[in-house]
Short mmCIF file of C-alpha atoms and ligand atoms in Angstrom, two decimals:
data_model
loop_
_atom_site.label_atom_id
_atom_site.label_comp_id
_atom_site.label_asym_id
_atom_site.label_seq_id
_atom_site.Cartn_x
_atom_site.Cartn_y
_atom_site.Cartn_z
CA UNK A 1 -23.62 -9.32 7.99
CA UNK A 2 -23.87 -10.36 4.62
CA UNK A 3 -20.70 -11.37 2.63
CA UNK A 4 -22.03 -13.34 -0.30
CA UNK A 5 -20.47 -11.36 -3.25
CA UNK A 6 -22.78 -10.72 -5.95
CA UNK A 7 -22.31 -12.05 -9.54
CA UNK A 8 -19.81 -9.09 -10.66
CA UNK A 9 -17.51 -9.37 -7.92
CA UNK A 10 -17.54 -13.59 -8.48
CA UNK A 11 -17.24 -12.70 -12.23
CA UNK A 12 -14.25 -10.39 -11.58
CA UNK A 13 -12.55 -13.18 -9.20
CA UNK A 14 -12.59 -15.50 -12.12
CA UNK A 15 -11.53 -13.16 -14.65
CA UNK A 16 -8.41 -11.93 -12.11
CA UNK A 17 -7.78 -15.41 -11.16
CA UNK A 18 -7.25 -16.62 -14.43
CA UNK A 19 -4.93 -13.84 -15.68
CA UNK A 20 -2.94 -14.30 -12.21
CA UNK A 21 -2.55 -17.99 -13.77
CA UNK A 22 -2.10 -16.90 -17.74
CA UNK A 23 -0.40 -13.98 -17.38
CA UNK A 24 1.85 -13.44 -14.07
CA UNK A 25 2.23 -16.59 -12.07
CA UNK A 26 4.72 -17.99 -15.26
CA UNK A 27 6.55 -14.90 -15.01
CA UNK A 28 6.72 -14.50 -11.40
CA UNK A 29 10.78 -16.02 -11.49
CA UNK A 30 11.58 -14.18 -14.51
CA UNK A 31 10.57 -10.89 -13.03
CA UNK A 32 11.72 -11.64 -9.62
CA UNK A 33 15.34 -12.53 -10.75
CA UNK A 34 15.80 -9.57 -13.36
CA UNK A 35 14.77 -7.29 -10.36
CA UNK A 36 17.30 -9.25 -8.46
CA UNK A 37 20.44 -8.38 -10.78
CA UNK A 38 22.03 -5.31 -9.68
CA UNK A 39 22.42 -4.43 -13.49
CA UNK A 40 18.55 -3.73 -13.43
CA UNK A 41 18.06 -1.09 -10.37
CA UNK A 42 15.89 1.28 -11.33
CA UNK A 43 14.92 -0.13 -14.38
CA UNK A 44 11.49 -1.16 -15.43
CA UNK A 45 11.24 -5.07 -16.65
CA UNK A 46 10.47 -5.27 -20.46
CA UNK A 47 7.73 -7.20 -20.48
CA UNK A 48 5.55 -4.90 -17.83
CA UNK A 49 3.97 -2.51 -20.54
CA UNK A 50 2.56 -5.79 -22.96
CA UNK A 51 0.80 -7.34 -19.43
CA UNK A 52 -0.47 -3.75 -18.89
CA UNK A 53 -1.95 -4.05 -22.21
CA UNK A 54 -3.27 -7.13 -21.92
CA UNK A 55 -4.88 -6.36 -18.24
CA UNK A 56 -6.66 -3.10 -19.94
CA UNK A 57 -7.85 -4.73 -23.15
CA UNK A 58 -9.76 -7.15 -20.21
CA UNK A 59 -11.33 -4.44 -18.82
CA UNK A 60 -9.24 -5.78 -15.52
CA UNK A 61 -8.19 -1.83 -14.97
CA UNK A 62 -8.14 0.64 -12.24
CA UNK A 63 -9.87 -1.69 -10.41
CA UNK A 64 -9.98 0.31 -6.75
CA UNK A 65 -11.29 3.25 -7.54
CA UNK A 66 -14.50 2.80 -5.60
CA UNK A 67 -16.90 5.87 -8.24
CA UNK A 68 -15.37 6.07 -11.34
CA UNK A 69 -13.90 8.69 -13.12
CA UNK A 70 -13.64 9.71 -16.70
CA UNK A 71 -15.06 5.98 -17.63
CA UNK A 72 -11.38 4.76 -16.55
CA UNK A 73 -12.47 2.42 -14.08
CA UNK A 74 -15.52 -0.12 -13.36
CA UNK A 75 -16.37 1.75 -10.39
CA UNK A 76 -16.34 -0.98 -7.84
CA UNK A 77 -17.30 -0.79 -3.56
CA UNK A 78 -14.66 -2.09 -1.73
CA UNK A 79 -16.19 -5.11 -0.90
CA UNK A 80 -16.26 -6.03 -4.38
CA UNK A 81 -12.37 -4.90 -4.62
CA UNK A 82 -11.00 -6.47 -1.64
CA UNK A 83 -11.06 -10.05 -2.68
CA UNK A 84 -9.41 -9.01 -5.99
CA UNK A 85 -6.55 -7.29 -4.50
CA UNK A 86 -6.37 -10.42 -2.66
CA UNK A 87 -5.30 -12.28 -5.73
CA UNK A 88 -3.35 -9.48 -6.52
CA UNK A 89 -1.40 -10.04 -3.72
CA UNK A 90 -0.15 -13.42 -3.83
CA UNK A 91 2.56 -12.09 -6.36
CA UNK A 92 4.74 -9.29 -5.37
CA UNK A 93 4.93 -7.17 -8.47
CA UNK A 94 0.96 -7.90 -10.16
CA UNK A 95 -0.90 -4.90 -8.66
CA UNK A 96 0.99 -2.71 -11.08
CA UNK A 97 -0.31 -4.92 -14.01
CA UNK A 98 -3.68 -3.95 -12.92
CA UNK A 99 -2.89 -0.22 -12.20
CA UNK A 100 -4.05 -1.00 -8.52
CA UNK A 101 -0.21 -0.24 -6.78
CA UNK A 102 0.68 2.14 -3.60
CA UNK A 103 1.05 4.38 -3.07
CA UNK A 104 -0.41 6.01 -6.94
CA UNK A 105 -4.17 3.87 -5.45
CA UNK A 106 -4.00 6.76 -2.37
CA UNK A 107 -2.95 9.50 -4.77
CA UNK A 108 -5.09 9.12 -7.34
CA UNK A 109 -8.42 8.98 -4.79
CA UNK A 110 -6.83 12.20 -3.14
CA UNK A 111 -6.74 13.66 -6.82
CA UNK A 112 -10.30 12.47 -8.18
CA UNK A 113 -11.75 13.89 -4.39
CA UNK A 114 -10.03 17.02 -3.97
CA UNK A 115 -7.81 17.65 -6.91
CA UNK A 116 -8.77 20.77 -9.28
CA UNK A 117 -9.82 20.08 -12.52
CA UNK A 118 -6.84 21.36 -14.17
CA UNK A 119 -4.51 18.78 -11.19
CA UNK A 120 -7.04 16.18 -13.24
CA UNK A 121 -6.23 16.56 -16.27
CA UNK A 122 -2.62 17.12 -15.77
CA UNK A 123 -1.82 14.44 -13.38
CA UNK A 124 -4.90 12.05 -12.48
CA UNK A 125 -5.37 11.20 -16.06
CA UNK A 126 -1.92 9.76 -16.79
CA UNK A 127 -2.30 7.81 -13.48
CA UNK A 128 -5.48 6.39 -14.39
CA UNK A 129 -4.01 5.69 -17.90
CA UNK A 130 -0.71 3.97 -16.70
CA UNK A 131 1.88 6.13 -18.20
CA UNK A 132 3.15 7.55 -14.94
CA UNK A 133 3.88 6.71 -11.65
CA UNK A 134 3.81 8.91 -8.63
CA UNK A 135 5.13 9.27 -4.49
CA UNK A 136 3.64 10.33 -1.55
CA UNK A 137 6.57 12.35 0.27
CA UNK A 138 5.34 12.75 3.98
CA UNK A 139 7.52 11.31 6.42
CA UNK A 140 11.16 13.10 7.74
CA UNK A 141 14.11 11.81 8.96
CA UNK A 142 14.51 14.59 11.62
CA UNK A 143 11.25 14.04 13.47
CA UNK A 144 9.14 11.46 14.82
CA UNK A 145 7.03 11.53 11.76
CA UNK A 146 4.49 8.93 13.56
CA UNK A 147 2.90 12.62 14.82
CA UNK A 148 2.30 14.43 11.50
CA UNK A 149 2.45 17.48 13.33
CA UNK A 150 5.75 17.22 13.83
CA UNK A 151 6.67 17.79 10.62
CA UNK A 152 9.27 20.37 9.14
CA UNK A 153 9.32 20.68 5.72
CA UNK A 154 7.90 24.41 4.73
CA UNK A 155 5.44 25.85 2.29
CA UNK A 156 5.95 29.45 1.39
CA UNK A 157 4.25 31.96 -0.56
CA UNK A 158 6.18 33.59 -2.99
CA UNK A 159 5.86 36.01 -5.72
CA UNK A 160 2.71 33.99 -6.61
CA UNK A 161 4.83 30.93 -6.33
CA UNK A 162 5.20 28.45 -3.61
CA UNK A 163 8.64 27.85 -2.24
CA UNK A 164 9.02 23.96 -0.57
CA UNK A 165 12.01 23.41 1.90
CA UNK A 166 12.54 20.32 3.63
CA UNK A 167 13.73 16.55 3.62
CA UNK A 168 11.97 13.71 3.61
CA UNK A 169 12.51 9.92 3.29
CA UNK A 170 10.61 6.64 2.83
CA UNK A 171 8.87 8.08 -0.51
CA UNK A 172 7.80 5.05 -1.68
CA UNK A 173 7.60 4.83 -5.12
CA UNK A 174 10.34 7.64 -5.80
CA UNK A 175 13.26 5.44 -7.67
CA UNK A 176 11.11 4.44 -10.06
CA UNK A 177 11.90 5.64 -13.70
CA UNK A 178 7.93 6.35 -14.27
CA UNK A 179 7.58 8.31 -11.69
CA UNK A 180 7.23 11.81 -11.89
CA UNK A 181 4.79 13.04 -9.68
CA UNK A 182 4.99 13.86 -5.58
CA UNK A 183 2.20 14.81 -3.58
CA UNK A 184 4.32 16.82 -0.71
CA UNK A 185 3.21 17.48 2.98
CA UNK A 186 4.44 20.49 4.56
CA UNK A 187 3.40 23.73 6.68
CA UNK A 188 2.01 26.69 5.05
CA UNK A 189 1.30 28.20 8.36
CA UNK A 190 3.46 27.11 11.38
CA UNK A 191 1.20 29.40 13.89
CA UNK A 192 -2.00 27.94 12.60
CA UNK A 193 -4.01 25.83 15.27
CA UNK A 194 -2.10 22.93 15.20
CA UNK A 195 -4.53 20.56 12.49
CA UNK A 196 -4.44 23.80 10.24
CA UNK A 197 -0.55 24.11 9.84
CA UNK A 198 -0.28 21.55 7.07
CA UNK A 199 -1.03 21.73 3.43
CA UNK A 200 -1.05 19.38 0.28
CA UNK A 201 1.32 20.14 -2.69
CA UNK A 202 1.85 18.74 -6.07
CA UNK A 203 5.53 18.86 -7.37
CA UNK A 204 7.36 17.33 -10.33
CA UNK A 205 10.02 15.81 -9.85
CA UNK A 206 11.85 17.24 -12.34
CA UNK A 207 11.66 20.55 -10.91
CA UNK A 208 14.84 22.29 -9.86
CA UNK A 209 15.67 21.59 -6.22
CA UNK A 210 14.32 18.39 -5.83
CA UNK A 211 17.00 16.10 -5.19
CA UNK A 212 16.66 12.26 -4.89
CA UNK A 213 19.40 11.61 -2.29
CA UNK A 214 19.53 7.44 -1.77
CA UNK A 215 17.14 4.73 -1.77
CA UNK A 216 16.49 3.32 1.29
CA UNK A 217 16.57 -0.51 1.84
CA UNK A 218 13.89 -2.81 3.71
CA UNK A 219 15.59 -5.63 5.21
CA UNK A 220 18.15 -5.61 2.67
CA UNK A 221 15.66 -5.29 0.00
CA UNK A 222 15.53 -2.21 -2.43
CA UNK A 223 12.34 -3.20 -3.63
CA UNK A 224 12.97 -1.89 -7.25
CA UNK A 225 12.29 -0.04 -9.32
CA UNK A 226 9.65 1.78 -7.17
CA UNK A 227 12.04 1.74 -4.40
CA UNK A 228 11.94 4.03 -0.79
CA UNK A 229 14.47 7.46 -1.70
CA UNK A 230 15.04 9.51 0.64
CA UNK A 231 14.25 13.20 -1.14
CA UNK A 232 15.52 16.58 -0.27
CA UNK A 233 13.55 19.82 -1.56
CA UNK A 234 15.50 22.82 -1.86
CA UNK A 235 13.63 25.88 -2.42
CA UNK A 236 11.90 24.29 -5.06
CA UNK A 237 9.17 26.44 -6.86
CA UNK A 238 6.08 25.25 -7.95
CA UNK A 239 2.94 27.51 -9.20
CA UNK A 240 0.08 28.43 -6.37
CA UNK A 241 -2.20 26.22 -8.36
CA UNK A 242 -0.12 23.17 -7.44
CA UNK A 243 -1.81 23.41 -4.31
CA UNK A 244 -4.48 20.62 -3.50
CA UNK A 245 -7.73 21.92 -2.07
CA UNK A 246 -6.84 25.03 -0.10
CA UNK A 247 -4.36 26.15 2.47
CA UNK A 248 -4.16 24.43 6.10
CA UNK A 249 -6.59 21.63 4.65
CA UNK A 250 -3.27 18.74 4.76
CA UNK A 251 -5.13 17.16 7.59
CA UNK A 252 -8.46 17.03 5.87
CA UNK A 253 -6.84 15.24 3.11
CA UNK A 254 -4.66 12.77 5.32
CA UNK A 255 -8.17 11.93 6.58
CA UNK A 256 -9.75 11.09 3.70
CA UNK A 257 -6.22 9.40 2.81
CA UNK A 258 -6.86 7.34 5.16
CA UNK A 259 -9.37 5.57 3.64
CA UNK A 260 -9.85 2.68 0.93
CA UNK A 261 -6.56 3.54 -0.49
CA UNK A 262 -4.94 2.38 2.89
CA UNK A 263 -6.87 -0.93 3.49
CA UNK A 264 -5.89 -2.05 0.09
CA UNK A 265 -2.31 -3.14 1.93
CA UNK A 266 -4.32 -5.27 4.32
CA UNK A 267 -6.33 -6.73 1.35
CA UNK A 268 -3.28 -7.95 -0.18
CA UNK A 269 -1.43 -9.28 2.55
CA UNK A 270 -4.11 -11.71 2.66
CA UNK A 271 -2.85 -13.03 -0.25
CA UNK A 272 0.10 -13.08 0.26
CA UNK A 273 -0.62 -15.07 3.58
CA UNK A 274 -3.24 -17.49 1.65
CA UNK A 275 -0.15 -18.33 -0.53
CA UNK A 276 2.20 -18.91 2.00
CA UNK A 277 -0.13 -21.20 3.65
CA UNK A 278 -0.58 -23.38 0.15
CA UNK A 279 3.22 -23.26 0.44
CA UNK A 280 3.82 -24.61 3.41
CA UNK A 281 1.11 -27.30 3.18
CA UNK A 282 2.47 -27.95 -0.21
CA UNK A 283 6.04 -28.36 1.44
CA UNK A 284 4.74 -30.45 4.03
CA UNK A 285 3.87 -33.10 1.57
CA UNK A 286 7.16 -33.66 0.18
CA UNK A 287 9.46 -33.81 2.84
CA UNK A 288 10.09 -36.85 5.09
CA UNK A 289 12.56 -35.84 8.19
CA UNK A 290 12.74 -38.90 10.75
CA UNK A 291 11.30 -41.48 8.23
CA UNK A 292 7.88 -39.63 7.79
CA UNK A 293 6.37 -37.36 6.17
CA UNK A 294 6.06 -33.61 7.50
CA UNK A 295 2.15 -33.66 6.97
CA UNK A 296 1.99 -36.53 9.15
CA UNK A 297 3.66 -34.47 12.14
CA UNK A 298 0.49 -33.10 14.33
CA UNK A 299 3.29 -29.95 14.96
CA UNK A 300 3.04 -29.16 11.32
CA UNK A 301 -0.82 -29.65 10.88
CA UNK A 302 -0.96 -26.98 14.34
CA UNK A 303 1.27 -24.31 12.49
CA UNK A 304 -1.13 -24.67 9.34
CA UNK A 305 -4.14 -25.30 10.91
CA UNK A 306 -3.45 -22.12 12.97
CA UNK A 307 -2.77 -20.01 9.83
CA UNK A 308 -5.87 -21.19 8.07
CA UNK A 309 -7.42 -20.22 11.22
CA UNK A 310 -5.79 -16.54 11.80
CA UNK A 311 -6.00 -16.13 7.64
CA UNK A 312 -9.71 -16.18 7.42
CA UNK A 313 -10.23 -14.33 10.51
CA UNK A 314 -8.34 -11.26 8.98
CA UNK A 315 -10.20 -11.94 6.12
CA UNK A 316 -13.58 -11.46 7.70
CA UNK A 317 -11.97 -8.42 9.36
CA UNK A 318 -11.14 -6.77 6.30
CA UNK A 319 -13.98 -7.31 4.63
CA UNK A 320 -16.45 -5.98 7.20
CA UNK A 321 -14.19 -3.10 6.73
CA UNK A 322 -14.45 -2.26 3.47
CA UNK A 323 -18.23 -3.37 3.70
CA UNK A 324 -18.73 -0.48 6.61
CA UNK A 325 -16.87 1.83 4.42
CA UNK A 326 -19.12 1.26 1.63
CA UNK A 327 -21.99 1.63 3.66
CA UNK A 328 -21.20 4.82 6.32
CA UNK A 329 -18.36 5.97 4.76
CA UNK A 330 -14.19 6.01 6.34
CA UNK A 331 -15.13 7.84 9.01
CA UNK A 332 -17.94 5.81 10.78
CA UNK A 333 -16.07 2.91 10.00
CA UNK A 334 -12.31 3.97 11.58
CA UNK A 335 -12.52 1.89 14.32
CA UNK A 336 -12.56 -1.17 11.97
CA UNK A 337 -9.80 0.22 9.94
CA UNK A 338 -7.45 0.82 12.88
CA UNK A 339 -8.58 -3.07 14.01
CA UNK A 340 -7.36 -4.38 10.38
CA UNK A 341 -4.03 -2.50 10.27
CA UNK A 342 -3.70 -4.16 14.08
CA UNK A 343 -4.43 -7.29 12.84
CA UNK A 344 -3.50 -7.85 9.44
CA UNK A 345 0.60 -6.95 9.26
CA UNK A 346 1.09 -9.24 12.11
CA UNK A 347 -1.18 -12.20 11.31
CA UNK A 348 0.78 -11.96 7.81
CA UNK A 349 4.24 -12.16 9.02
CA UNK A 350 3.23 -14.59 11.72
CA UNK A 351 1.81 -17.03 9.09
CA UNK A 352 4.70 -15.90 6.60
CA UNK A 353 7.07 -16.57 9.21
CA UNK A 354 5.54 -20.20 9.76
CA UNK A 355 5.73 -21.33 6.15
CA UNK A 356 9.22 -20.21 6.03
CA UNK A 357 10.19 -22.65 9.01
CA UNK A 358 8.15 -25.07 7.32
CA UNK A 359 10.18 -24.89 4.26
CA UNK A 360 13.60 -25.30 5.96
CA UNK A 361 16.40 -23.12 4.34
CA UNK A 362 14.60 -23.17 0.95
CA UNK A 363 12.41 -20.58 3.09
CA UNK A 364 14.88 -18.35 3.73
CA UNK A 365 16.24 -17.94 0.06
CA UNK A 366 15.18 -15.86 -2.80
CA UNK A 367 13.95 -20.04 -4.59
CA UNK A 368 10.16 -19.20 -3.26
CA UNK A 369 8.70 -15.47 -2.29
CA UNK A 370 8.29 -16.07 1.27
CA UNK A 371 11.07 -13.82 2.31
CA UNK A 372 10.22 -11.13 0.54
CA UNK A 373 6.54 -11.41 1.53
CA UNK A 374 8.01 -11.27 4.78
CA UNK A 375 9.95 -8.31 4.57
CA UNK A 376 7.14 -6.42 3.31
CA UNK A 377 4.54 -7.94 5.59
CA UNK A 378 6.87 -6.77 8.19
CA UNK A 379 7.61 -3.31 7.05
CA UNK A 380 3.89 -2.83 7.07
CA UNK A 381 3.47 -2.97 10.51
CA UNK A 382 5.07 0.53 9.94
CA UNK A 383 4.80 1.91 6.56
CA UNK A 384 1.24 3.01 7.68
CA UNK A 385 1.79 4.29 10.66
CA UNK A 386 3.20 2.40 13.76
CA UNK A 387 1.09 -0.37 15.28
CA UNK A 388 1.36 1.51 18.64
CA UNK A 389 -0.65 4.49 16.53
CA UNK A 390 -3.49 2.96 15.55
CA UNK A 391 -4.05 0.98 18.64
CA UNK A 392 -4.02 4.08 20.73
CA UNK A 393 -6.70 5.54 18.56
CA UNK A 394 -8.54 2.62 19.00
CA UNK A 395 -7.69 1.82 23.01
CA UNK A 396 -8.46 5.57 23.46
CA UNK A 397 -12.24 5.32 21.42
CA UNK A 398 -12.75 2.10 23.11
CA UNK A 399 -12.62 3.55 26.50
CA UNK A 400 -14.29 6.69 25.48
CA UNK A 401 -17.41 4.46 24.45
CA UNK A 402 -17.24 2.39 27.69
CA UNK A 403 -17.20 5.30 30.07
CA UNK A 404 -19.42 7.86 31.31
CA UNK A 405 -17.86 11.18 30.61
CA UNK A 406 -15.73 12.12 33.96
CA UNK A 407 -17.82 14.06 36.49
C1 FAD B 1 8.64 0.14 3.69
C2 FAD B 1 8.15 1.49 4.13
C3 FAD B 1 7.47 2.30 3.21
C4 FAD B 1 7.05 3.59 3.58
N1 FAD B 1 6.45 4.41 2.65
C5 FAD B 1 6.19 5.69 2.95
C6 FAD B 1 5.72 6.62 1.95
O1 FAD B 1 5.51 6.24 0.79
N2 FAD B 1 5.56 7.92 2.29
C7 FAD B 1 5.79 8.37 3.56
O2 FAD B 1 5.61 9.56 3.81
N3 FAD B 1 6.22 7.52 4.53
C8 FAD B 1 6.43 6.21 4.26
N4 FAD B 1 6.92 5.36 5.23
C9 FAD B 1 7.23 5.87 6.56
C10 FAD B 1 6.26 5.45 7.65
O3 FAD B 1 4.99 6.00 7.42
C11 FAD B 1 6.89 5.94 8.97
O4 FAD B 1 8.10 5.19 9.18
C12 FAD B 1 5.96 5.77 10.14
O5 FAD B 1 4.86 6.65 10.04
C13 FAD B 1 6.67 6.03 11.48
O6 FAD B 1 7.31 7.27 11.50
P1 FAD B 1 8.83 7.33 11.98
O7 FAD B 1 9.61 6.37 11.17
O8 FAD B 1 9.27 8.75 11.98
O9 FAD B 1 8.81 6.73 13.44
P2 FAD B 1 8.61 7.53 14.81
O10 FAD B 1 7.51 8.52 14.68
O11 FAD B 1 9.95 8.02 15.24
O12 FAD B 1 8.11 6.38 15.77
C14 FAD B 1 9.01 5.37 16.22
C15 FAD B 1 8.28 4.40 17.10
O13 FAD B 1 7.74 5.05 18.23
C16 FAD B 1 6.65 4.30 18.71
N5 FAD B 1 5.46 5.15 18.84
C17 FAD B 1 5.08 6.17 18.04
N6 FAD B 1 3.89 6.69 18.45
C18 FAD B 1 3.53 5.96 19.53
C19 FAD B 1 2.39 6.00 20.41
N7 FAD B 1 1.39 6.89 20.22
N8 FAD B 1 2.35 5.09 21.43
C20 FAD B 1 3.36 4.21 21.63
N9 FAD B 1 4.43 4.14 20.81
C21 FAD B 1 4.52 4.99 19.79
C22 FAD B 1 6.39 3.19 17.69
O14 FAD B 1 6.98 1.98 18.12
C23 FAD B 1 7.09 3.72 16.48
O15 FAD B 1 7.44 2.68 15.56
C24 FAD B 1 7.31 4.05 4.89
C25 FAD B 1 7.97 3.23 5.82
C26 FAD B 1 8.40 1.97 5.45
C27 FAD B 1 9.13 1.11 6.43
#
């Protein structure tokens, strides 16, 4: 395995690095505290659009999308990618500066891959330009949504229409004021084989019937402005032509969902681990409990040598990830992909968890990121799809490859 990144991808670190420093580090407490004023819910923080700006003029855009589209994006693999969204990562809020967020990274690869041309133009286009923002409405409060199958929310024909019923909740991205695009996941067919039931939809948001009902908090966090709303759709019309590749082909999109789009969370939370380790080492210098200094206590240097440790072992992870998946494509490399969302989540709020003891109360206030990070590094070891998921998938190929098929 070769991980050397070529001169682009060190160029691009540079570049990203330094506009983390110029741009978004010095604003990190600004942003973080007007997002902390209930005043601001909802609301988008002034100075987002001018960093926007700024990131585009660099050509530090769209960064993710792995071939390009429309010129809107450098085309990168995700090897190249993956240690940028690292240093995306260590602040909260910066992925959005780059256009590189969840969940509108996911939707716009489903869109370039599958959408029409006339989806494209309508909706992709925007995304890739910034101006919108957009929610991927899949899970339901009613049923153990873990099992996509499950699912209630229906997709009817009508008079040339389509007629979407259902409720959903967890749409990430919903609250925010930008937003104005869903992709929906229902049934068009609830006889179908089971993997042929489920269908892709686009919907507005402003279209009559869909009602945003609450946003949903993580940990006590709202997480605005993109929040987590829970969404009910009411009979809500939207032309056939909303309809993303075909009828009973939901499943075949979830697939290819699955993909880059989702490992971008575990690139991320590597940064966000890498900077709670610089945290906590940082902390460790300048306190001195029991007449000497933390750093000097070999307790402390165990908890960070153990995080350096479990940090760059996830990192290796992830990139041989996205290195498969540049290589053989999402499918070939799924086993790797389940391992990282295994791995990642946990390793993250373990080391995020660490700092945070490290740091004493400070740790445990909104003065430095780490319980935020730790919310989200948390929430992550559900927001795509249950640990217990993905290691099933995995446990049950692992075995499968092991065996001889039974007699
Ligand atoms: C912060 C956050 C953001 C999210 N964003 C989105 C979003 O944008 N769009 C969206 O559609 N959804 C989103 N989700 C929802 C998320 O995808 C679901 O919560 C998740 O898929 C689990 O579904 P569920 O909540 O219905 O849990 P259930 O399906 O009820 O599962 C509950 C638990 O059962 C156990 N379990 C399930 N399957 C197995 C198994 N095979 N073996 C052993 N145990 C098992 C697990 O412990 C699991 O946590 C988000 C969730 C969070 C927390």
């Amino acid at each position: 395995m070769n991980f050397q990144y070529n001169e682009k991808s060190i160029t691009l670190q540079s570049r990203v690095r330094l506009f983390m420093e110029d741009y978004i580090l010095p604003m990190d407490e600004q942003v973080e505290s007007f997002y902390r004023d209930p005043a601001n819910l909802w609301k988008k923080w002034p100075g987002l659009e001018s960093l926007k700006e700024a990131a585009r003029s660099a050509g530090l855009w769209n960064l993710f999308l792995p071939a390009d589209y429309k010129g809107f994006s450098p085309g990168l693999t995700n090897l190249e990618y993956a240690p940028l969204a690292e240093l995306m990562g260590r602040v909260r809020w910066a992925s959005e500066v780059f256009n590189c967020s969840p969940p509108d990274t996911g939707n716009m690869e489903v869109l370039a891959r599958y959408g029409s041309p006339d989806q494209q133009k309508q909706w992709l286009t925007p995304l890739m330009e910034g101006k919108i923002r957009s929610a991927f409405l899949m899970t339901e409060p009613e049923v153990a949504s873990s099992d996509a199958t499950n699912m209630q929310t229906s997709i009817t024909a009508d008079q040339g229409d389509y007629l979407i019923t259902g409720r959903k909740w967890w749409s990430s991205g919903a609250m925010d004021p930008d937003c104005k695009i869903a992709i929906v996941m229902g049934k068009t067919d609830f006889e179908a084989p089971r993997h042929e039931q489920h269908s892709m939809i686009l919907v507005p948001l402003d279209t009559p019937g869909v009602q945003i009902i609450r946003p949903l908090s993580v940990f006590g966090y709202l997480d605005s402005p993109e929040g987590h709303a829970e969404v009910v759709l009411e009979s809500v019309r939207v032309p056939k032509a909303n309809l993303i590749l075909g009828e009973g082909r939901g499943f075949e999109i979830a697939q290819g969902r699955l993909g880059p789009g989702r490992i971008h969370h575990c690139m991320r939370l590597i940064g966000m681990a890498q900077r709670a380790l610089e945290l906590m080492s940082e902390r460790a210098t300048q306190r001195s409990p029991f007449g000497r200094s933390l750093d000097t206590y070999s307790s402390i240097r165990q908890e960070v040598a153990r995080s350096a440790c479990e940090i760059e072992q996830a990192r290796l992870l992830v990139l041989s990830a996205a290195d498969k998946i540049d290589r053989v494509g999402s499918k070939s490399a799924k086993d790797l992909i389940s391992m990282i969302k295994i791995v990642v989540p946990t390793m993250a709020a373990t080391v995020i968890d660490r700092a945070i003891q490290i740091m004493g109360g400070k740790g445990m206030s909104s003065d430095t990121p780490l319980a935020h990070f730790y919310a989200a590094a948390r929430s992550l070891r559900l927001a795509d799809g249950p640990d217990e998921v993905h290691m099933s998938q995995l446990g049950k190929g692992t075995i499968k490859k092991y065996t001889r098929p039974h007699e």
